[in-house]
Tab-separated table of N, CA and C in Angstrom:
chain	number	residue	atom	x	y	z
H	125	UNK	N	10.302	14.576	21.999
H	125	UNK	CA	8.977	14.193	22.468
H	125	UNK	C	8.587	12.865	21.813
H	126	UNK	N	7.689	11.915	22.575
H	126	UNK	CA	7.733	10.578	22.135
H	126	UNK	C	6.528	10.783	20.986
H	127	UNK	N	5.463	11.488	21.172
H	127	UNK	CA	4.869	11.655	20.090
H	127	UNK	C	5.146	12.251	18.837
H	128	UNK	N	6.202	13.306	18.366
H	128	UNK	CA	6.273	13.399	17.288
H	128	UNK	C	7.860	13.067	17.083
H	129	UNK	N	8.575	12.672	17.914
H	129	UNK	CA	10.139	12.014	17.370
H	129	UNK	C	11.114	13.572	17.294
H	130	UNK	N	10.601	14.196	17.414
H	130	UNK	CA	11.658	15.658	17.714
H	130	UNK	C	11.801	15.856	19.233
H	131	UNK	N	12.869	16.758	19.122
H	131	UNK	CA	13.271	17.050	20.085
H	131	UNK	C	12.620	18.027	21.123
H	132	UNK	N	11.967	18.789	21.977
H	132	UNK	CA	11.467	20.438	21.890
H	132	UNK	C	12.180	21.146	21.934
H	133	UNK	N	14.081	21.289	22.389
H	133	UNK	CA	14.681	22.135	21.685
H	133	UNK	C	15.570	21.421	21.163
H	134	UNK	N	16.143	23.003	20.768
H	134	UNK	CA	17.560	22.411	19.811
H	134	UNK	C	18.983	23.337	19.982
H	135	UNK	N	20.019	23.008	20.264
H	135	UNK	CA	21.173	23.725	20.536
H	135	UNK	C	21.673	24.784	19.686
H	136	UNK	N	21.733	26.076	20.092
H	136	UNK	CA	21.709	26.943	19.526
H	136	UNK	C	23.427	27.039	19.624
H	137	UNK	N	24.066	27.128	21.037
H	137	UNK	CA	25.230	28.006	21.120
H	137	UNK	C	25.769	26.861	22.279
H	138	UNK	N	27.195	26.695	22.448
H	138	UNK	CA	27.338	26.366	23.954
H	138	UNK	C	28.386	27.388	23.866
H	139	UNK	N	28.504	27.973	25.197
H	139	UNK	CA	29.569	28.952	25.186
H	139	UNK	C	30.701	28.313	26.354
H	140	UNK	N	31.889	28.445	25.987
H	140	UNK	CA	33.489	28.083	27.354
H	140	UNK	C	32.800	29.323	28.101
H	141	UNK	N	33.658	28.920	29.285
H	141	UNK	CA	33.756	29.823	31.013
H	141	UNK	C	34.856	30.383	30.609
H	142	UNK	N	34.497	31.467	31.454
H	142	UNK	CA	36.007	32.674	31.772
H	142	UNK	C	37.093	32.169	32.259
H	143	UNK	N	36.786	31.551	33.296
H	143	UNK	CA	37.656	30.943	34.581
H	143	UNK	C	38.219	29.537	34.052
H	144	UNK	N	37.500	28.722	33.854
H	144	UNK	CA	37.880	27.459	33.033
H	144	UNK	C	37.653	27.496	31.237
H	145	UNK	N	38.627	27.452	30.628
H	145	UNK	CA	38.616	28.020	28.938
H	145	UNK	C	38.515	26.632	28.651
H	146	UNK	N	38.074	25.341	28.960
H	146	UNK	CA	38.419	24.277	28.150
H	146	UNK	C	36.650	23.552	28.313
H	147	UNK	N	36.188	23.945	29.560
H	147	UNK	CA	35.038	23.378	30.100
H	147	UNK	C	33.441	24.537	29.262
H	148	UNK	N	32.905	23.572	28.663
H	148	UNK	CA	31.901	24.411	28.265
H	148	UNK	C	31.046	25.309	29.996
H	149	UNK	N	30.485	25.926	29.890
H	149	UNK	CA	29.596	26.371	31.162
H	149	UNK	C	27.999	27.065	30.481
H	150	UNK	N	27.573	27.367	29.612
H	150	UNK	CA	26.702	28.210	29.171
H	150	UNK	C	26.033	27.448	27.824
H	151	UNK	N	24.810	26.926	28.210
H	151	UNK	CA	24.252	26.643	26.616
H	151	UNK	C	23.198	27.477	26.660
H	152	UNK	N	22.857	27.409	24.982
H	152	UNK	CA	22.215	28.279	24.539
H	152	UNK	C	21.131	27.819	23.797
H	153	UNK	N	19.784	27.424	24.364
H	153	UNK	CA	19.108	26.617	23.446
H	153	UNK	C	17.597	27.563	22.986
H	154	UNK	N	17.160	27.125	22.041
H	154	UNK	CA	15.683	27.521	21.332
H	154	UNK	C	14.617	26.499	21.308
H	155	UNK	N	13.492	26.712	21.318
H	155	UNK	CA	12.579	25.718	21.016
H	155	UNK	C	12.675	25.615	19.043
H	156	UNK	N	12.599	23.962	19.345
H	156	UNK	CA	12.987	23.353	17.750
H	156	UNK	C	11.787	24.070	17.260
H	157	UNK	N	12.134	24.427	15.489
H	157	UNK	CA	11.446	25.056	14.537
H	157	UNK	C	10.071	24.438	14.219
H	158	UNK	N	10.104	22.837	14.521
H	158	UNK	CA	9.121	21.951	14.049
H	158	UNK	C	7.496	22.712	14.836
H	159	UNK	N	7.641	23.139	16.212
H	159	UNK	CA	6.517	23.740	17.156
H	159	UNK	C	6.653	24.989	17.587
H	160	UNK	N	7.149	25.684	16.264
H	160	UNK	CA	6.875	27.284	16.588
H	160	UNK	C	5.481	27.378	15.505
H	161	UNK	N	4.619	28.484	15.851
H	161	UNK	CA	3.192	28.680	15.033
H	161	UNK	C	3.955	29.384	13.908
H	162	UNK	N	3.512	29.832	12.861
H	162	UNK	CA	3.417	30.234	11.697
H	162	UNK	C	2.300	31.626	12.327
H	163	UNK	N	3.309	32.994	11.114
H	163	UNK	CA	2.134	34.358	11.465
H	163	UNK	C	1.913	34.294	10.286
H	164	UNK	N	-0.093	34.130	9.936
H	164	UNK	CA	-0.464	33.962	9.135
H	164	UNK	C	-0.327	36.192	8.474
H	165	UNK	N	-0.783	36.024	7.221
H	165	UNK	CA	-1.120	37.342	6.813
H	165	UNK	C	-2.380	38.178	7.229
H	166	UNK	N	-3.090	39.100	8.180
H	166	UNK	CA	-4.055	39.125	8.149
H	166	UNK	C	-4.710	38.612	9.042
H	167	UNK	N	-3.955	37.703	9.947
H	167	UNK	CA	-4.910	37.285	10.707
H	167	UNK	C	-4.621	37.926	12.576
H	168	UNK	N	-5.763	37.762	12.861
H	168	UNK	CA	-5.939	38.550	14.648
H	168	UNK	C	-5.175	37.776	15.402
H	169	UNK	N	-4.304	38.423	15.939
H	169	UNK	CA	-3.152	37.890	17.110
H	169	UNK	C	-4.004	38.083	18.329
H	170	UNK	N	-4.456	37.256	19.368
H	170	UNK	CA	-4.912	37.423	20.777
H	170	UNK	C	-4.199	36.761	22.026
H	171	UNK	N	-3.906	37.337	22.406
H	171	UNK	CA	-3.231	36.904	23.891
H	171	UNK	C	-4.047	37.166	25.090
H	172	UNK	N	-4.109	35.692	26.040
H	172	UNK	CA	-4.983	35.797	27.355
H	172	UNK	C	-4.225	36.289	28.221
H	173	UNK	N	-5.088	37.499	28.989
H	173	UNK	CA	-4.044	38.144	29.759
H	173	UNK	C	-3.767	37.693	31.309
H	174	UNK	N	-2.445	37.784	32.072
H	174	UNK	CA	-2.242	36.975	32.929
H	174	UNK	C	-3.232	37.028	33.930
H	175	UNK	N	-3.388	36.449	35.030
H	175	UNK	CA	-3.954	36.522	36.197
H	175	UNK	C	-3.162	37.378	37.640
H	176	UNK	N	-3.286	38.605	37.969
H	176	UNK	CA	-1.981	38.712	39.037
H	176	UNK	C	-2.193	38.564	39.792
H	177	UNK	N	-1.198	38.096	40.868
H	177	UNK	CA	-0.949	37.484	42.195
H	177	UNK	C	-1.672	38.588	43.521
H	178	UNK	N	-2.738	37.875	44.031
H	178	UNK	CA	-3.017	38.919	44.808
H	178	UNK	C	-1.627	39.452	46.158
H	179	UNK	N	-1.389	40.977	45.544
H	179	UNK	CA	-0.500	41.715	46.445
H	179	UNK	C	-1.466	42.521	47.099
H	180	UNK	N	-0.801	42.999	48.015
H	180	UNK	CA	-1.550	44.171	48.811
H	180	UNK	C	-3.028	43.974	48.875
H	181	UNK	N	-3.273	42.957	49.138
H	181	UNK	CA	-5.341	42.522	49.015
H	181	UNK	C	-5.516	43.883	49.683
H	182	UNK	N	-5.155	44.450	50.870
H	182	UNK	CA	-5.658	45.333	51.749
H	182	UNK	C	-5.798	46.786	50.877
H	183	UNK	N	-4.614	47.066	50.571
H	183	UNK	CA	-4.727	48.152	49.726
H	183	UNK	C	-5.882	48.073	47.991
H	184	UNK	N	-6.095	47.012	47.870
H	184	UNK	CA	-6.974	46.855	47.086
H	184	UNK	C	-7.859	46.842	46.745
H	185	UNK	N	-8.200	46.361	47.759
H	185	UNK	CA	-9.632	46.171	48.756
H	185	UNK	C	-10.507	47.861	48.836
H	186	UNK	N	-9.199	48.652	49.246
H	186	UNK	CA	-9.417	49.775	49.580
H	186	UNK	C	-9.563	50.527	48.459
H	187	UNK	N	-8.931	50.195	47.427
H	187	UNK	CA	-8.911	51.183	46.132
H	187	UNK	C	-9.870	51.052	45.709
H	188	UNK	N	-10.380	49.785	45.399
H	188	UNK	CA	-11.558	49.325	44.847
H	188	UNK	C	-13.233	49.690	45.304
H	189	UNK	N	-12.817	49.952	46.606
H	189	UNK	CA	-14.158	50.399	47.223
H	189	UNK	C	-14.374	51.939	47.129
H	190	UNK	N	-13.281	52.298	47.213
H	190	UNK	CA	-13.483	54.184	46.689
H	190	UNK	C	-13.435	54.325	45.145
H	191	UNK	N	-13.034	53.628	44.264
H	191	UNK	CA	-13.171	53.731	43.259
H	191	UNK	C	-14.869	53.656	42.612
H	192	UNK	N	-15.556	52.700	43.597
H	192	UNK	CA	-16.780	52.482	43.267
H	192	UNK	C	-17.818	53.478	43.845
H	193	UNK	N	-17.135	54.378	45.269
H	193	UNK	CA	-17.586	55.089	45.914
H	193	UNK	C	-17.740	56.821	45.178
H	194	UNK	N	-16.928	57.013	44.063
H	194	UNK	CA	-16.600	57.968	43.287
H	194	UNK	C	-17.454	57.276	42.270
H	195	UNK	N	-17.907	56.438	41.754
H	195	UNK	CA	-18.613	56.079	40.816
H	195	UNK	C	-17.892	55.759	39.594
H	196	UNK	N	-16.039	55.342	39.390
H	196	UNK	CA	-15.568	55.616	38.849
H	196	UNK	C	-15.460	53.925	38.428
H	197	UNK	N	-15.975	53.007	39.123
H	197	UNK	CA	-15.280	51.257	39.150
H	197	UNK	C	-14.934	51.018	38.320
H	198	UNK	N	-14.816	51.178	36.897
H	198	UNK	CA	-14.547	50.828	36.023
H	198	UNK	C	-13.108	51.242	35.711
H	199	UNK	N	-12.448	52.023	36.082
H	199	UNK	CA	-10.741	51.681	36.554
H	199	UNK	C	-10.468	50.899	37.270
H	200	UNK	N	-11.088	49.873	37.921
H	200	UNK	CA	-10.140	48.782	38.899
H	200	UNK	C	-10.042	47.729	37.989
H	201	UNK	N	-10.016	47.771	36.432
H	201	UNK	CA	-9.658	46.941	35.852
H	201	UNK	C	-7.858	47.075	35.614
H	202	UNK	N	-7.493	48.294	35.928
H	202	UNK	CA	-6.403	48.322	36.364
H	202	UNK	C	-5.510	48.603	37.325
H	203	UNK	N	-6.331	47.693	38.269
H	203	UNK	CA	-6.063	47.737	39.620
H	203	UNK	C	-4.242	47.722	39.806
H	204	UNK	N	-3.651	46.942	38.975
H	204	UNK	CA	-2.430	46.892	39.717
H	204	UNK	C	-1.681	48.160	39.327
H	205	UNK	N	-1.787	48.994	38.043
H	205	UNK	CA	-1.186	49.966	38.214
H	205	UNK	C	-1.500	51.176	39.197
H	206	UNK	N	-2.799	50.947	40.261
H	206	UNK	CA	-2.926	51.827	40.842
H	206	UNK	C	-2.146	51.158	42.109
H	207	UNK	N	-2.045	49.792	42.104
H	207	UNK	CA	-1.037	49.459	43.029
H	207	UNK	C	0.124	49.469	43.616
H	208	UNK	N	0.585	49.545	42.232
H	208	UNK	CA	1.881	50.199	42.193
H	208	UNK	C	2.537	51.514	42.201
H	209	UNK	N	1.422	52.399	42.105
H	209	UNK	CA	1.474	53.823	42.656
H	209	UNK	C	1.792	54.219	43.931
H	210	UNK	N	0.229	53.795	44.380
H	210	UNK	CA	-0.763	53.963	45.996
H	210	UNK	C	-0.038	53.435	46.456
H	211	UNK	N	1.168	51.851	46.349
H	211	UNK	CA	0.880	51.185	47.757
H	211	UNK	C	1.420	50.898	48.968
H	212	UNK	N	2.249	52.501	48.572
H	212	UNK	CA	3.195	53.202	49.866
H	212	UNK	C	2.798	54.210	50.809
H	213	UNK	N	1.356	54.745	50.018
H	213	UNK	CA	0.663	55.519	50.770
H	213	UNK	C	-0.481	55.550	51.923
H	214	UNK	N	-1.043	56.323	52.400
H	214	UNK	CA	-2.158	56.303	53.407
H	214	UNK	C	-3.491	56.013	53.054
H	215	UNK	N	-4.559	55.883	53.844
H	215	UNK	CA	-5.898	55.850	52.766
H	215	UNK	C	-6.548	57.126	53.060
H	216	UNK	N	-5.926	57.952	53.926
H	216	UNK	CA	-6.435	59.370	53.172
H	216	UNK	C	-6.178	59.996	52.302
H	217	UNK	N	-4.758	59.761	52.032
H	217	UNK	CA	-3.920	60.008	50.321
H	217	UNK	C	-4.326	59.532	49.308
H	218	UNK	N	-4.504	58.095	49.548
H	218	UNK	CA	-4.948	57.518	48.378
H	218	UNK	C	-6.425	58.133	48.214
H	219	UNK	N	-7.333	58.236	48.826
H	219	UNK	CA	-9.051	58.916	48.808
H	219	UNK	C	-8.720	59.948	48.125
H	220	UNK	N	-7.652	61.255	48.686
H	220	UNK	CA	-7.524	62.144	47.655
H	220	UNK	C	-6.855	62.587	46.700
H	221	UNK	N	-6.091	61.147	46.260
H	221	UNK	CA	-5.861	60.985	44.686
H	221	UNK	C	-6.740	60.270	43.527
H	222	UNK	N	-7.524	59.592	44.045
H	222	UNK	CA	-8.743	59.391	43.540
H	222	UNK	C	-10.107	60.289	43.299
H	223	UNK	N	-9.958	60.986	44.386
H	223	UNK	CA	-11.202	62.196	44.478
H	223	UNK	C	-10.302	63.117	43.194
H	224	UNK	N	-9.402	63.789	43.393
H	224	UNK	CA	-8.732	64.378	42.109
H	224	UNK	C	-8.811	63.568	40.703
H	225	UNK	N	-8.651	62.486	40.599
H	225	UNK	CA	-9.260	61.430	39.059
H	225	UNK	C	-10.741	61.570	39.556
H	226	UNK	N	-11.612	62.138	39.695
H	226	UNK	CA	-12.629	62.165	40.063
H	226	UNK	C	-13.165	63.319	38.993
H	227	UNK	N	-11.813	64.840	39.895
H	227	UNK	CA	-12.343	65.875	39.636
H	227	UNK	C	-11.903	66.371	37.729
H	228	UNK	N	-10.888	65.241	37.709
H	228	UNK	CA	-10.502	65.318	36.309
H	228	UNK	C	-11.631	64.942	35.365
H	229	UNK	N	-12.461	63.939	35.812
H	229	UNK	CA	-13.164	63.224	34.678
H	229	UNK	C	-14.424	64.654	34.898
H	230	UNK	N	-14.499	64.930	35.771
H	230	UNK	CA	-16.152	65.783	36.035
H	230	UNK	C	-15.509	67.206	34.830
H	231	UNK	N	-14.297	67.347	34.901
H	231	UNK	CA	-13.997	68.524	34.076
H	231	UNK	C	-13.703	68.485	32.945
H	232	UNK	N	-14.303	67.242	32.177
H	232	UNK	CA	-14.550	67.256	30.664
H	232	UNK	C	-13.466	67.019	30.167
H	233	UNK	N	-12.284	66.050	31.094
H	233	UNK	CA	-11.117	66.151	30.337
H	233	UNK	C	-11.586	64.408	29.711
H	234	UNK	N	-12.414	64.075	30.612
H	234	UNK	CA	-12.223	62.050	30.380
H	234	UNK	C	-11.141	61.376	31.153
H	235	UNK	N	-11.298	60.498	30.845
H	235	UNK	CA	-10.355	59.404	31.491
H	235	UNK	C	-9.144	59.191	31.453
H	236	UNK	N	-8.454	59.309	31.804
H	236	UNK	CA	-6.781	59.438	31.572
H	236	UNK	C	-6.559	58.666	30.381
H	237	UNK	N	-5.512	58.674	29.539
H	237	UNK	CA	-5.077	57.467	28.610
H	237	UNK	C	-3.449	57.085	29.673
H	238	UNK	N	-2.885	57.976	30.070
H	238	UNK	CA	-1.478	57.337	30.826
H	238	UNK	C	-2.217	57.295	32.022
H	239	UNK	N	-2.505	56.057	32.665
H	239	UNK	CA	-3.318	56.121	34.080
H	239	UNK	C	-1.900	56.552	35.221
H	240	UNK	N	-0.763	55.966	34.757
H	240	UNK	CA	0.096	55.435	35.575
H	240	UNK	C	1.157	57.368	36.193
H	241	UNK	N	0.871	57.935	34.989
H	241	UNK	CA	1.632	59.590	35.125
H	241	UNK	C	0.575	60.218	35.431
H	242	UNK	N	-0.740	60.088	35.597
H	242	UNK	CA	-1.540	60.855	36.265
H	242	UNK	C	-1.593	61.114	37.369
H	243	UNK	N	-1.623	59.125	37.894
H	243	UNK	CA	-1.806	59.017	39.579
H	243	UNK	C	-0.737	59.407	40.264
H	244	UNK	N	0.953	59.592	39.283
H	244	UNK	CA	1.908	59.923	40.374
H	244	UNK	C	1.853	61.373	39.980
H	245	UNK	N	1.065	62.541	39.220
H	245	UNK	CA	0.854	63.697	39.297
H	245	UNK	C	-0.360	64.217	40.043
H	246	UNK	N	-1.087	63.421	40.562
H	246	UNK	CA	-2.189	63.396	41.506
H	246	UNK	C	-1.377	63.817	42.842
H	247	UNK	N	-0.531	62.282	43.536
H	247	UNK	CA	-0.103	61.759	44.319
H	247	UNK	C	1.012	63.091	44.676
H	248	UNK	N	1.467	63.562	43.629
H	248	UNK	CA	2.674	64.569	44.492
H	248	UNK	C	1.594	66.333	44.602
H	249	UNK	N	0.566	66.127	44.018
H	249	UNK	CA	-0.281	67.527	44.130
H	249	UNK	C	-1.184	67.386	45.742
H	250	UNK	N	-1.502	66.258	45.963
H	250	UNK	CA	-2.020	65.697	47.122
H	250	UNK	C	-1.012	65.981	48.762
H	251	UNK	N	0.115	66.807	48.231
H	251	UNK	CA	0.457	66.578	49.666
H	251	UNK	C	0.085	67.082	50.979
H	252	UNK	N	-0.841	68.257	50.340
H	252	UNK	CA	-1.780	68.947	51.327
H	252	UNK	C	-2.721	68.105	51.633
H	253	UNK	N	-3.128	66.859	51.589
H	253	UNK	CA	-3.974	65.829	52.099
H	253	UNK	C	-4.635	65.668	52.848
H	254	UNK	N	-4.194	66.307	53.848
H	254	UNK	CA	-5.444	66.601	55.092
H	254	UNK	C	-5.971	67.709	54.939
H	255	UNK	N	-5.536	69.053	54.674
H	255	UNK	CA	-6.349	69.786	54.523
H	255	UNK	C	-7.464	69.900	53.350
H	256	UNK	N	-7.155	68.989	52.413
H	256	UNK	CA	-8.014	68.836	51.389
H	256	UNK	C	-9.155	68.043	51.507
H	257	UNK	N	-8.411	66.935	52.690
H	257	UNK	CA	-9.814	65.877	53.014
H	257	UNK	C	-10.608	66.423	54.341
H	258	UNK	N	-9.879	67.301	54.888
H	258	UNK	CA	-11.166	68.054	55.936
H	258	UNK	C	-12.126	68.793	55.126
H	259	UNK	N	-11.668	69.473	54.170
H	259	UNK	CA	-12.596	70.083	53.019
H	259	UNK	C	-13.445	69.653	52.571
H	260	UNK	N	-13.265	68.215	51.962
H	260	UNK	CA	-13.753	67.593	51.198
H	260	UNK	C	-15.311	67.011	52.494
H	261	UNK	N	-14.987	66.523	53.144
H	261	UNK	CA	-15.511	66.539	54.336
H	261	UNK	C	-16.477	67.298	54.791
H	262	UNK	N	-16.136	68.557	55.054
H	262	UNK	CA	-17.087	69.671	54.918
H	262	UNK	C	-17.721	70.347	53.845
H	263	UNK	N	-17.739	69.953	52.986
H	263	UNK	CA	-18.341	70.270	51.800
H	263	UNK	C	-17.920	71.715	50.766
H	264	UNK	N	-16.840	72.058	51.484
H	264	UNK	CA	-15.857	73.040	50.698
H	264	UNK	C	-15.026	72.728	50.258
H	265	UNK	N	-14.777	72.003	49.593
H	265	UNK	CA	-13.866	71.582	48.810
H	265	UNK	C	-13.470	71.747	46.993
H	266	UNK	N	-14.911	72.497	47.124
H	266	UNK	CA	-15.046	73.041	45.109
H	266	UNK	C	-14.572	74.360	45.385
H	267	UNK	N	-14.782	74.723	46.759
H	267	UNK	CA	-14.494	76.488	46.840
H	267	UNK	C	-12.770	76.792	46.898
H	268	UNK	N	-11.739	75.664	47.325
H	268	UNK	CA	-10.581	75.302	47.186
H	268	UNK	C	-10.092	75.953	45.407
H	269	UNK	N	-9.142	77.071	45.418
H	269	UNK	CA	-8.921	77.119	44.161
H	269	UNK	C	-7.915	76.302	43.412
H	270	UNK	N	-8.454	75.071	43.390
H	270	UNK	CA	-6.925	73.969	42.639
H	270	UNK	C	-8.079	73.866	41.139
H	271	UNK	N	-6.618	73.798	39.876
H	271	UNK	CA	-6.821	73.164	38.869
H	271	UNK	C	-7.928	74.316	38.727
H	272	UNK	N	-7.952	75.538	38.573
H	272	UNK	CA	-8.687	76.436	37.787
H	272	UNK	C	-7.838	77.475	37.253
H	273	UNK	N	-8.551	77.976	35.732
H	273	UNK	CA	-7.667	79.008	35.291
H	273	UNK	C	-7.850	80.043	35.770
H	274	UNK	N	-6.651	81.438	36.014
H	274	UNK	CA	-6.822	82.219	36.518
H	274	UNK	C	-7.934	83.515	36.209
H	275	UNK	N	-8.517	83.176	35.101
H	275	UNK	CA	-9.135	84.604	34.889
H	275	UNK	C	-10.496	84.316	35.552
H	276	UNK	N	-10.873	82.431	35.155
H	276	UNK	CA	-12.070	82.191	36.178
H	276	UNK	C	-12.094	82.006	37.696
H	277	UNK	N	-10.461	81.889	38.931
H	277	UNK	CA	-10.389	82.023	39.840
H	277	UNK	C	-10.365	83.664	40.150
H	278	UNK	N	-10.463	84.570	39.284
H	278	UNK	CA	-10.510	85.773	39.850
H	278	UNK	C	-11.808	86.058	40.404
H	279	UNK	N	-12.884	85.392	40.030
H	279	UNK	CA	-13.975	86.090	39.477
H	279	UNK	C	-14.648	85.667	41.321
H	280	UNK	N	-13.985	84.853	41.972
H	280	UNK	CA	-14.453	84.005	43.701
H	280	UNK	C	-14.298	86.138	44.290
């Protein structure tokens, strides 16, 4: 670099080819030592986190609006791992894998800490999907015995 007279890297390795043994093919370089930071003792490491590429706007769009519709918005801060769940599915599937993170938080469990093994344990309990969202629909859908223990489903 013309401002400080170093290089920004520096040759670590060159490695020969398989095919040609005489011809280098492979280098191996590092950024020179002079512009790596120093880790102080004690002090707060912060990293800005990336920006991601809008994928699936549509499916997003969609998550995001039932997420807010459940009253839950404050998971679409991790929108893309629900993206990467959901974004093979339907939006009646997805509604009632969300309505289920719904019914999790109402049952005193809180908020997931693994968001990502919930939604694909949601997602494979959901396959009754329509019959759950006609329910849900009609307003029977608490009378549905999912996710209760048995001594209190006896008692219906």
């Amino acid at each position: 670099l013309p401002c400080t007279g170093n290089p920004l890297f520096k040759i670590c390795k060159m490695q020969k080819g398989v095919k040609h043994t005489k011809r280098y093919t492979t280098l191996y370089l590092s950024i020179h030592s002079d512009f790596l930071c120093t880790k102080e003792a004690g002090e707060e490491q912060h990293r800005d986190p990336f920006t991601p590429k809008a994928t699936y706007a549509r499916k997003a769009k969609f998550i995001e609006s039932v997420l807010q519709e459940m009253n839950i918005g404050e998971l679409s801060a991790d929108m893309n791992k629900f993206i990467h769940v959901l974004k093979h599915t339907c939006h009646r599937q997805i509604r009632s894998v969300i309505r289920g993170l719904r019914d999790m938080i109402d049952r005193k469990e809180g908020y997931p800490t693994k968001i990502v093994y919930t939604l694909k344990k949601l997602l494979h309990q959901t396959s009754q999907y329509q019959i759950l969202d006609a329910a849900a629909k009609e307003g029977i859908y608490p009378l549905i015995a999912q996710h209760i223990p048995k001594e209190r489903n006896s008692d219906r």
